[in-house]
Amino acid sequence: MRESTALDRMICFQLYAASRAMTSLYRPHLDPHGLTYPQYLVMRILWHDGPTTVRDLGRTLRLDSGTLSPLLKRLETQGHLRRERGTHDERTVWIHPTETGTRLQTDIGDLSHALACATGLTTDELHQLHTLLHRARGTAPTPPGGTTA
Amino acid sequence: MRESTALDRMICFQLYAASRAMTSLYRPHLDPHGLTYPQYLVMRILWHDGPTTVRDLGRTLRLDSGTLSPLLKRLETQGHLRRERGTHDERTVWIHPTETGTRLQTDIGDLSHALACATGLTTDELHQLHTLLHRARGTAPTPPGGTTA
DNA sequence: CACCAATCAGTTGTGCACAATTGAATTGGG
DNA sequence: CCCAATTCAATTGTGCACAACTGATTGGTG
């Protein structure tokens, strides 16, 4: 298969392609549960942190309400979470995992190990990659939804 | 800003976030020319390789016709390329850059250096990252040479 | 030649991303 | 206290991604 030399040298294209390839590795594990990858990320945060707000989800995932609002509405329709307008500050919306949503965690199980292996990288290389990605992202200007420095 | 420890450890989320962050670095450079990032990738291939087919664009970019067909139609509307059904094999569609499309290359200039710098990574780290990403995607190892954004 | 499987681009439908805007709630300065 | 600026979620509109499908074309096999 031909490789475009020009593209081959672009870090950005490598990121773009690798990200989509990795997401497609998750798909067969998530599809049976009716979850998309971004929805799975939201559920992971709920499993890990418990009830949170739309604002904090956006900060953590670097997504704005334009993306999150419809996504959360779909997760609510599926019965995985409940949205509730805050009482103290009525601008914020709290997201609570439901029992159904919590049960998903054990149903899906731990995907990270299987998928780390699927990359074919060693533990050391995965750690290197992780560090490089985090640093590359950390220096970048504020992503959408983020707080302005 | 809070970081979800769970997400923080996911290579896949790091890829997902880094890819979007990097794309958003390109946006201010491409917006003035009316290009999106995937459209820019297509134009780069045309600039580098000349006329090509929808099939080969898909193989190079790892995108199917469901994504490429409307994208190419928009680039054609903008006058950057011309679509032409093949004569030898009438199933394939050839994509030709127009003069307008070719002129874009000099108008936009070389973004890779500026954007590689924006990551804050050293040349060595960029090369490492490039190699790791390429391997994670399950493709052949990177040939030696300069690494650009 | 006849026919069937594979190839190719396009279409449809769903779900992100993200810019821009809206409108309600809150905060802070005077 | 009052009002302007800010915060927050939602909505609208555009453009990817990708699965599933369609329909035309081609290639291989009997």
mmCIF file of C-alpha atoms (C1' of nucleotides) in Angstrom:
data_model
loop_
_atom_site.group_PDB
_atom_site.id
_atom_site.type_symbol
_atom_site.label_atom_id
_atom_site.label_comp_id
_atom_site.label_asym_id
_atom_site.label_seq_id
_atom_site.Cartn_x
_atom_site.Cartn_y
_atom_site.Cartn_z
ATOM 1 C CA MET A 1 0.000 0.000 0.000
ATOM 2 C CA ARG A 2 1.285 3.406 -0.946
ATOM 3 C CA GLU A 3 2.251 5.784 1.821
ATOM 4 C CA SER A 4 2.279 9.477 1.111
ATOM 5 C CA THR A 5 5.752 10.506 2.188
ATOM 6 C CA ALA A 6 4.504 13.984 2.938
ATOM 7 C CA LEU A 7 1.819 12.780 5.329
ATOM 8 C CA ASP A 8 4.047 10.127 6.760
ATOM 9 C CA ARG A 9 6.236 12.793 8.299
ATOM 10 C CA MET A 10 3.434 14.784 9.888
ATOM 11 C CA ILE A 11 3.172 14.197 13.621
ATOM 12 C CA CYS A 12 -0.322 15.630 13.466
ATOM 13 C CA PHE A 13 -1.471 13.082 10.925
ATOM 14 C CA GLN A 14 0.085 10.289 12.958
ATOM 15 C CA LEU A 15 -1.879 11.485 15.975
ATOM 16 C CA TYR A 16 -5.069 11.789 13.961
ATOM 17 C CA ALA A 17 -4.694 8.310 12.467
ATOM 18 C CA ALA A 18 -3.535 6.673 15.688
ATOM 19 C CA SER A 19 -6.391 8.169 17.659
ATOM 20 C CA ARG A 20 -8.985 6.878 15.221
ATOM 21 C CA ALA A 21 -7.292 3.474 15.056
ATOM 22 C CA MET A 22 -7.275 3.203 18.836
ATOM 23 C CA THR A 23 -10.919 4.237 19.098
ATOM 24 C CA SER A 24 -11.831 1.560 16.584
ATOM 25 C CA LEU A 25 -10.157 -0.988 18.859
ATOM 26 C CA TYR A 26 -12.602 -0.012 21.600
ATOM 27 C CA ARG A 27 -15.631 -0.159 19.336
ATOM 28 C CA PRO A 28 -16.196 -3.928 19.323
ATOM 29 C CA HIS A 29 -15.990 -3.936 23.129
ATOM 30 C CA LEU A 30 -18.385 -0.996 23.563
ATOM 31 C CA ASP A 31 -20.890 -1.629 20.768
ATOM 32 C CA PRO A 32 -22.531 -4.598 22.528
ATOM 33 C CA HIS A 33 -23.306 -2.268 25.437
ATOM 34 C CA GLY A 34 -24.621 0.478 23.171
ATOM 35 C CA LEU A 35 -21.835 2.888 24.123
ATOM 36 C CA THR A 36 -19.682 5.074 21.901
ATOM 37 C CA TYR A 37 -16.121 5.874 22.904
ATOM 38 C CA PRO A 38 -16.854 9.424 24.146
ATOM 39 C CA GLN A 39 -19.830 8.072 26.099
ATOM 40 C CA TYR A 40 -17.532 5.458 27.636
ATOM 41 C CA LEU A 41 -15.146 8.205 28.733
ATOM 42 C CA VAL A 42 -17.999 10.011 30.493
ATOM 43 C CA MET A 43 -19.065 6.807 32.230
ATOM 44 C CA ARG A 44 -15.493 6.151 33.366
ATOM 45 C CA ILE A 45 -15.412 9.544 35.041
ATOM 46 C CA LEU A 46 -18.707 8.819 36.779
ATOM 47 C CA TRP A 47 -17.453 5.419 37.923
ATOM 48 C CA HIS A 48 -14.255 6.909 39.224
ATOM 49 C CA ASP A 49 -15.432 10.189 40.705
ATOM 50 C CA GLY A 50 -19.136 9.718 41.322
ATOM 51 C CA PRO A 51 -21.616 12.563 40.655
ATOM 52 C CA THR A 52 -20.062 15.490 38.848
ATOM 53 C CA THR A 53 -21.140 18.519 36.830
ATOM 54 C CA VAL A 54 -21.322 19.198 33.113
ATOM 55 C CA ARG A 55 -18.710 21.888 33.642
ATOM 56 C CA ASP A 56 -16.203 19.511 35.224
ATOM 57 C CA LEU A 57 -16.819 16.836 32.620
ATOM 58 C CA GLY A 58 -16.013 19.448 30.003
ATOM 59 C CA ARG A 59 -12.817 20.468 31.741
ATOM 60 C CA THR A 60 -11.665 16.892 32.148
ATOM 61 C CA LEU A 61 -12.528 15.767 28.624
ATOM 62 C CA ARG A 62 -11.766 19.105 26.942
ATOM 63 C CA LEU A 63 -15.252 19.170 25.454
ATOM 64 C CA ASP A 64 -17.780 21.996 25.468
ATOM 65 C CA SER A 65 -21.481 21.879 26.215
ATOM 66 C CA GLY A 66 -22.213 21.789 22.495
ATOM 67 C CA THR A 67 -20.741 18.304 22.465
ATOM 68 C CA LEU A 68 -21.658 17.183 25.975
ATOM 69 C CA SER A 69 -25.290 18.282 26.177
ATOM 70 C CA PRO A 70 -26.612 15.967 23.458
ATOM 71 C CA LEU A 71 -24.208 13.187 24.490
ATOM 72 C CA LEU A 72 -25.420 13.295 28.087
ATOM 73 C CA LYS A 73 -29.010 13.420 26.925
ATOM 74 C CA ARG A 74 -28.445 10.179 25.004
ATOM 75 C CA LEU A 75 -26.821 8.532 28.040
ATOM 76 C CA GLU A 76 -29.802 9.638 30.136
ATOM 77 C CA THR A 77 -32.209 8.161 27.608
ATOM 78 C CA GLN A 78 -30.296 4.868 27.847
ATOM 79 C CA GLY A 79 -30.773 5.032 31.613
ATOM 80 C CA HIS A 80 -27.081 5.240 32.487
ATOM 81 C CA LEU A 81 -27.231 8.599 34.232
ATOM 82 C CA ARG A 82 -29.550 11.243 35.592
ATOM 83 C CA ARG A 83 -29.296 15.000 34.994
ATOM 84 C CA GLU A 84 -30.364 17.357 37.738
ATOM 85 C CA ARG A 85 -30.208 21.132 37.867
ATOM 86 C CA GLY A 86 -28.213 22.282 40.919
ATOM 87 C CA THR A 87 -30.109 23.800 43.850
ATOM 88 C CA HIS A 88 -27.345 25.973 45.267
ATOM 89 C CA ASP A 89 -26.247 27.275 41.868
ATOM 90 C CA GLU A 90 -29.030 26.811 39.355
ATOM 91 C CA ARG A 91 -26.706 27.371 36.416
ATOM 92 C CA THR A 92 -24.867 24.085 36.927
ATOM 93 C CA VAL A 93 -26.262 20.669 36.031
ATOM 94 C CA TRP A 94 -25.252 17.657 38.103
ATOM 95 C CA ILE A 95 -24.718 14.283 36.493
ATOM 96 C CA HIS A 96 -25.471 11.232 38.649
ATOM 97 C CA PRO A 97 -24.718 7.667 37.574
ATOM 98 C CA THR A 98 -27.760 5.400 37.912
ATOM 99 C CA GLU A 99 -27.644 1.837 39.143
ATOM 100 C CA THR A 100 -27.808 0.695 35.519
ATOM 101 C CA GLY A 101 -24.907 2.933 34.681
ATOM 102 C CA THR A 102 -22.855 1.681 37.595
ATOM 103 C CA ARG A 103 -23.517 -1.925 36.638
ATOM 104 C CA LEU A 104 -21.994 -1.219 33.239
ATOM 105 C CA GLN A 105 -18.570 -0.941 34.849
ATOM 106 C CA THR A 106 -18.504 -4.587 35.847
ATOM 107 C CA ASP A 107 -20.289 -5.655 32.652
ATOM 108 C CA ILE A 108 -17.665 -4.029 30.464
ATOM 109 C CA GLY A 109 -14.756 -4.880 32.721
ATOM 110 C CA ASP A 110 -11.224 -3.617 32.273
ATOM 111 C CA LEU A 111 -10.410 -2.885 28.648
ATOM 112 C CA SER A 112 -7.140 -1.052 29.153
ATOM 113 C CA HIS A 113 -4.946 -4.122 29.416
ATOM 114 C CA ALA A 114 -6.348 -5.887 26.369
ATOM 115 C CA LEU A 115 -6.151 -2.734 24.291
ATOM 116 C CA ALA A 116 -2.674 -1.790 25.439
ATOM 117 C CA CYS A 117 -1.587 -5.209 24.219
ATOM 118 C CA ALA A 118 -3.389 -4.684 20.912
ATOM 119 C CA THR A 119 -1.028 -1.824 20.090
ATOM 120 C CA GLY A 120 1.895 -4.207 20.176
ATOM 121 C CA LEU A 121 3.951 -1.740 22.169
ATOM 122 C CA THR A 122 5.905 -2.786 25.234
ATOM 123 C CA THR A 123 5.029 -1.446 28.667
ATOM 124 C CA ASP A 124 8.036 0.806 28.461
ATOM 125 C CA GLU A 125 7.054 2.198 25.098
ATOM 126 C CA LEU A 126 3.486 2.772 26.278
ATOM 127 C CA HIS A 127 4.819 4.743 29.200
ATOM 128 C CA GLN A 128 7.056 6.783 26.897
ATOM 129 C CA LEU A 129 4.150 7.449 24.528
ATOM 130 C CA HIS A 130 1.947 8.487 27.403
ATOM 131 C CA THR A 131 4.514 10.943 28.698
ATOM 132 C CA LEU A 132 5.164 12.448 25.272
ATOM 133 C CA LEU A 133 1.454 12.862 24.535
ATOM 134 C CA HIS A 134 0.802 14.464 27.873
ATOM 135 C CA ARG A 135 3.664 16.900 27.397
ATOM 136 C CA ALA A 136 2.693 17.702 23.814
ATOM 137 C CA ARG A 137 -0.824 18.485 24.959
ATOM 138 C CA GLY A 138 0.234 20.340 28.074
ATOM 139 C CA THR A 139 2.125 22.984 26.190
ATOM 140 C CA ALA A 140 -0.605 23.530 23.650
ATOM 141 C CA PRO A 141 -2.851 26.578 24.037
ATOM 142 C CA THR A 142 -6.178 26.257 25.791
ATOM 143 C CA PRO A 143 -8.479 23.753 24.121
ATOM 144 C CA PRO A 144 -12.199 24.503 23.751
ATOM 145 C CA GLY A 145 -14.050 24.546 27.017
ATOM 146 C CA GLY A 146 -10.912 25.079 28.988
ATOM 147 C CA THR A 147 -10.338 27.962 31.277
ATOM 148 C CA THR A 148 -8.519 30.875 29.781
ATOM 149 C CA ALA A 149 -5.148 31.294 31.417
ATOM 150 C CA MET B 1 -7.822 22.156 36.819
ATOM 151 C CA ARG B 2 -8.838 18.732 38.076
ATOM 152 C CA GLU B 3 -7.493 15.724 36.240
ATOM 153 C CA SER B 4 -9.380 12.477 36.412
ATOM 154 C CA THR B 5 -6.748 10.005 37.505
ATOM 155 C CA ALA B 6 -8.542 7.231 35.678
ATOM 156 C CA LEU B 7 -8.532 9.058 32.353
ATOM 157 C CA ASP B 8 -5.083 10.365 32.912
ATOM 158 C CA ARG B 9 -3.711 6.868 32.637
ATOM 159 C CA MET B 10 -5.501 5.949 29.414
ATOM 160 C CA ILE B 11 -3.235 6.063 26.399
ATOM 161 C CA CYS B 12 -6.322 6.194 24.229
ATOM 162 C CA PHE B 13 -7.636 9.307 25.917
ATOM 163 C CA GLN B 14 -4.226 10.946 25.642
ATOM 164 C CA LEU B 15 -4.257 10.224 21.913
ATOM 165 C CA TYR B 16 -7.813 11.489 21.563
ATOM 166 C CA ALA B 17 -7.061 14.698 23.447
ATOM 167 C CA ALA B 18 -3.683 15.295 21.816
ATOM 168 C CA SER B 19 -5.086 14.779 18.344
ATOM 169 C CA ARG B 20 -7.848 17.322 18.902
ATOM 170 C CA ALA B 21 -5.438 19.758 20.507
ATOM 171 C CA MET B 22 -3.048 19.479 17.572
ATOM 172 C CA THR B 23 -5.847 19.926 15.046
ATOM 173 C CA SER B 24 -6.929 23.057 16.858
ATOM 174 C CA LEU B 25 -3.402 24.394 16.392
ATOM 175 C CA TYR B 26 -3.843 24.095 12.635
ATOM 176 C CA ARG B 27 -7.277 25.738 12.644
ATOM 177 C CA PRO B 28 -6.201 29.387 12.825
ATOM 178 C CA HIS B 29 -3.788 28.801 9.937
ATOM 179 C CA LEU B 30 -6.343 26.997 7.759
ATOM 180 C CA ASP B 31 -9.524 28.942 8.556
ATOM 181 C CA PRO B 32 -8.444 32.035 6.598
ATOM 182 C CA HIS B 33 -8.177 29.818 3.511
ATOM 183 C CA GLY B 34 -11.521 28.167 4.127
ATOM 184 C CA LEU B 35 -9.959 24.744 4.725
ATOM 185 C CA THR B 36 -10.634 22.231 7.459
ATOM 186 C CA TYR B 37 -7.867 19.956 8.691
ATOM 187 C CA PRO B 38 -9.015 16.844 6.777
ATOM 188 C CA GLN B 39 -9.406 18.987 3.652
ATOM 189 C CA TYR B 40 -5.857 20.230 4.169
ATOM 190 C CA LEU B 41 -4.602 16.643 4.349
ATOM 191 C CA VAL B 42 -6.252 15.879 1.003
ATOM 192 C CA MET B 43 -4.706 18.972 -0.570
ATOM 193 C CA ARG B 44 -1.273 17.991 0.775
ATOM 194 C CA ILE B 45 -1.534 14.658 -0.980
ATOM 195 C CA LEU B 46 -2.525 16.362 -4.208
ATOM 196 C CA TRP B 47 0.356 18.822 -3.892
ATOM 197 C CA HIS B 48 2.810 16.016 -3.216
ATOM 198 C CA ASP B 49 1.593 13.296 -5.555
ATOM 199 C CA GLY B 50 -0.467 15.072 -8.201
ATOM 200 C CA PRO B 51 -3.688 13.522 -9.528
ATOM 201 C CA THR B 52 -4.858 10.508 -7.568
ATOM 202 C CA THR B 53 -7.992 8.440 -7.040
ATOM 203 C CA VAL B 54 -10.610 8.416 -4.304
ATOM 204 C CA ARG B 55 -9.524 4.868 -3.527
ATOM 205 C CA ASP B 56 -5.888 5.844 -2.942
ATOM 206 C CA LEU B 57 -6.836 8.894 -0.896
ATOM 207 C CA GLY B 58 -8.870 6.575 1.293
ATOM 208 C CA ARG B 59 -5.988 4.143 1.695
ATOM 209 C CA THR B 60 -3.540 6.899 2.545
ATOM 210 C CA LEU B 61 -5.807 8.754 4.968
ATOM 211 C CA ARG B 62 -7.585 5.652 6.283
ATOM 212 C CA LEU B 63 -10.944 7.156 5.373
ATOM 213 C CA ASP B 64 -13.820 5.580 3.464
ATOM 214 C CA SER B 65 -15.933 7.017 0.673
ATOM 215 C CA GLY B 66 -18.608 7.920 3.187
ATOM 216 C CA THR B 67 -16.226 10.531 4.548
ATOM 217 C CA LEU B 68 -14.326 11.390 1.387
ATOM 218 C CA SER B 69 -17.169 11.779 -1.100
ATOM 219 C CA PRO B 70 -18.827 14.790 0.568
ATOM 220 C CA LEU B 71 -15.438 16.233 1.586
ATOM 221 C CA LEU B 72 -14.172 16.113 -2.008
ATOM 222 C CA LYS B 73 -17.430 17.559 -3.247
ATOM 223 C CA ARG B 74 -16.908 20.554 -0.955
ATOM 224 C CA LEU B 75 -13.316 20.990 -2.153
ATOM 225 C CA GLU B 76 -14.573 20.839 -5.738
ATOM 226 C CA THR B 77 -17.201 23.490 -4.978
ATOM 227 C CA GLN B 78 -14.432 25.702 -3.586
ATOM 228 C CA GLY B 79 -12.570 25.216 -6.859
ATOM 229 C CA HIS B 80 -9.540 23.469 -5.380
ATOM 230 C CA LEU B 81 -9.932 20.213 -7.289
ATOM 231 C CA ARG B 82 -11.771 18.511 -10.120
ATOM 232 C CA ARG B 83 -13.423 15.065 -10.009
ATOM 233 C CA GLU B 84 -13.437 12.954 -13.125
ATOM 234 C CA ARG B 85 -14.722 9.431 -13.644
ATOM 235 C CA GLY B 86 -11.949 7.165 -15.014
ATOM 236 C CA THR B 87 -12.105 6.087 -18.654
ATOM 237 C CA HIS B 88 -10.159 2.839 -18.378
ATOM 238 C CA ASP B 89 -11.963 1.728 -15.207
ATOM 239 C CA GLU B 90 -15.219 3.573 -14.844
ATOM 240 C CA ARG B 91 -15.578 2.586 -11.210
ATOM 241 C CA THR B 92 -12.701 4.799 -10.094
ATOM 242 C CA VAL B 93 -12.888 8.579 -9.785
ATOM 243 C CA TRP B 94 -9.763 10.639 -10.391
ATOM 244 C CA ILE B 95 -9.036 13.739 -8.355
ATOM 245 C CA HIS B 96 -7.076 16.510 -10.077
ATOM 246 C CA PRO B 97 -5.797 19.618 -8.293
ATOM 247 C CA THR B 98 -6.835 22.807 -10.071
ATOM 248 C CA GLU B 99 -4.634 25.853 -10.474
ATOM 249 C CA THR B 100 -6.482 27.463 -7.568
ATOM 250 C CA GLY B 101 -5.830 24.407 -5.467
ATOM 251 C CA THR B 102 -2.151 24.358 -6.365
ATOM 252 C CA ARG B 103 -1.787 28.029 -5.528
ATOM 253 C CA LEU B 104 -3.036 27.283 -2.016
ATOM 254 C CA GLN B 105 0.215 25.470 -1.268
ATOM 255 C CA THR B 106 2.274 28.638 -1.526
ATOM 256 C CA ASP B 107 -0.464 30.725 0.065
ATOM 257 C CA ILE B 108 -0.556 28.557 3.152
ATOM 258 C CA GLY B 109 3.167 27.925 3.252
ATOM 259 C CA ASP B 110 4.913 25.490 5.539
ATOM 260 C CA LEU B 111 3.033 24.983 8.790
ATOM 261 C CA SER B 112 4.955 21.993 10.078
ATOM 262 C CA HIS B 113 7.828 23.874 11.661
ATOM 263 C CA ALA B 114 5.688 26.397 13.504
ATOM 264 C CA LEU B 115 3.383 23.687 14.786
ATOM 265 C CA ALA B 116 6.171 21.318 15.806
ATOM 266 C CA CYS B 117 7.519 24.157 17.922
ATOM 267 C CA ALA B 118 4.074 24.771 19.401
ATOM 268 C CA THR B 119 4.128 21.340 21.008
ATOM 269 C CA GLY B 120 7.168 22.337 23.034
ATOM 270 C CA LEU B 121 8.789 18.992 22.347
ATOM 271 C CA THR B 122 12.390 18.710 21.232
ATOM 272 C CA THR B 123 13.288 17.343 17.812
ATOM 273 C CA ASP B 124 14.366 14.130 19.470
ATOM 274 C CA GLU B 125 11.096 13.754 21.351
ATOM 275 C CA LEU B 126 9.092 14.490 18.209
ATOM 276 C CA HIS B 127 10.964 11.754 16.421
ATOM 277 C CA GLN B 128 10.327 9.345 19.292
ATOM 278 C CA LEU B 129 6.649 10.242 19.339
ATOM 279 C CA HIS B 130 6.398 9.786 15.612
ATOM 280 C CA THR B 131 7.957 6.336 15.769
ATOM 281 C CA LEU B 132 5.758 5.220 18.663
ATOM 282 C CA LEU B 133 2.568 6.442 16.994
ATOM 283 C CA HIS B 134 3.445 4.776 13.754
ATOM 284 C CA ARG B 135 4.137 1.496 15.510
ATOM 285 C CA ALA B 136 1.016 1.731 17.660
ATOM 286 C CA ARG B 137 -1.014 1.968 14.471
ATOM 287 C CA GLY B 138 0.368 -1.366 13.431
ATOM 288 C CA THR B 139 2.074 -0.053 10.331
ATOM 289 C CA ALA B 140 5.613 -0.453 9.120
ATOM 290 C CA PRO B 141 8.434 1.294 10.998
ATOM 291 C CA THR B 142 9.256 4.852 10.046
ATOM 292 C CA PRO B 143 11.951 5.410 7.458
ATOM 293 C CA PRO B 144 14.812 7.619 8.642
ATOM 294 C CA GLY B 145 14.432 11.312 7.995
ATOM 295 C CA GLY B 146 13.319 14.590 9.477
ATOM 296 C CA THR B 147 10.268 14.685 11.651
ATOM 297 C CA THR B 148 7.790 17.490 11.152
ATOM 298 C CA ALA B 149 4.492 18.347 12.748
ATOM 299 C "C1'" DC C 1 -20.483 -16.621 -23.054
ATOM 300 C "C1'" DA C 2 -22.871 -16.590 -18.441
ATOM 301 C "C1'" DC C 3 -22.625 -15.680 -13.911
ATOM 302 C "C1'" DC C 4 -21.059 -14.673 -9.526
ATOM 303 C "C1'" DA C 5 -17.944 -12.383 -6.422
ATOM 304 C "C1'" DA C 6 -15.242 -8.431 -5.709
ATOM 305 C "C1'" DT C 7 -14.331 -3.525 -6.314
ATOM 306 C "C1'" DC C 8 -15.512 1.186 -6.271
ATOM 307 C "C1'" DA C 9 -17.930 5.639 -5.311
ATOM 308 C "C1'" DG C 10 -21.919 7.454 -3.542
ATOM 309 C "C1'" DT C 11 -25.949 7.837 -0.172
ATOM 310 C "C1'" DT C 12 -28.257 7.531 4.304
ATOM 311 C "C1'" DG C 13 -28.382 7.740 9.181
ATOM 312 C "C1'" DT C 14 -26.152 8.387 13.734
ATOM 313 C "C1'" DG C 15 -23.034 10.571 16.714
ATOM 314 C "C1'" DC C 16 -19.344 13.368 17.748
ATOM 315 C "C1'" DA C 17 -16.477 18.232 17.640
ATOM 316 C "C1'" DC C 18 -16.635 22.952 17.546
ATOM 317 C "C1'" DA C 19 -17.940 27.873 16.510
ATOM 318 C "C1'" DA C 20 -21.435 31.034 17.516
ATOM 319 C "C1'" DT C 21 -25.360 32.432 19.864
ATOM 320 C "C1'" DT C 22 -29.091 32.433 23.461
ATOM 321 C "C1'" DG C 23 -30.966 33.073 27.909
ATOM 322 C "C1'" DA C 24 -30.973 32.270 32.671
ATOM 323 C "C1'" DA C 25 -28.339 32.615 37.018
ATOM 324 C "C1'" DT C 26 -24.647 34.508 39.573
ATOM 325 C "C1'" DT C 27 -20.986 37.661 40.878
ATOM 326 C "C1'" DG C 28 -18.578 41.871 41.657
ATOM 327 C "C1'" DG C 29 -17.873 46.868 41.585
ATOM 328 C "C1'" DG C 30 -19.565 51.237 42.507
ATOM 329 C "C1'" DC D 1 -28.695 47.956 46.110
ATOM 330 C "C1'" DC D 2 -28.015 48.054 41.023
ATOM 331 C "C1'" DC D 3 -26.197 46.918 36.942
ATOM 332 C "C1'" DA D 4 -22.635 45.280 33.947
ATOM 333 C "C1'" DA D 5 -19.687 41.393 33.261
ATOM 334 C "C1'" DT D 6 -19.207 36.588 33.845
ATOM 335 C "C1'" DT D 7 -20.552 31.825 34.196
ATOM 336 C "C1'" DC D 8 -23.150 28.032 32.714
ATOM 337 C "C1'" DA D 9 -25.939 24.751 29.850
ATOM 338 C "C1'" DA D 10 -28.431 24.439 25.838
ATOM 339 C "C1'" DT D 11 -29.298 25.224 20.865
ATOM 340 C "C1'" DT D 12 -28.117 25.875 15.948
ATOM 341 C "C1'" DG D 13 -25.362 25.017 12.009
ATOM 342 C "C1'" DT D 14 -21.355 22.908 9.623
ATOM 343 C "C1'" DG D 15 -18.232 19.284 8.812
ATOM 344 C "C1'" DC D 16 -16.150 15.148 9.805
ATOM 345 C "C1'" DA D 17 -16.134 9.630 10.917
ATOM 346 C "C1'" DC D 18 -18.146 5.409 10.268
ATOM 347 C "C1'" DA D 19 -21.572 1.594 9.626
ATOM 348 C "C1'" DA D 20 -24.715 -0.117 6.401
ATOM 349 C "C1'" DC D 21 -26.417 -0.111 2.070
ATOM 350 C "C1'" DT D 22 -27.038 0.832 -3.149
ATOM 351 C "C1'" DG D 23 -25.878 0.448 -7.834
ATOM 352 C "C1'" DA D 24 -22.703 0.400 -11.417
ATOM 353 C "C1'" DT D 25 -18.494 -1.760 -13.192
ATOM 354 C "C1'" DT D 26 -15.082 -5.195 -13.531
ATOM 355 C "C1'" DG D 27 -12.687 -9.706 -13.180
ATOM 356 C "C1'" DG D 28 -12.466 -14.521 -12.680
ATOM 357 C "C1'" DT D 29 -14.433 -19.259 -13.419
ATOM 358 C "C1'" DG D 30 -16.964 -22.774 -15.246
#
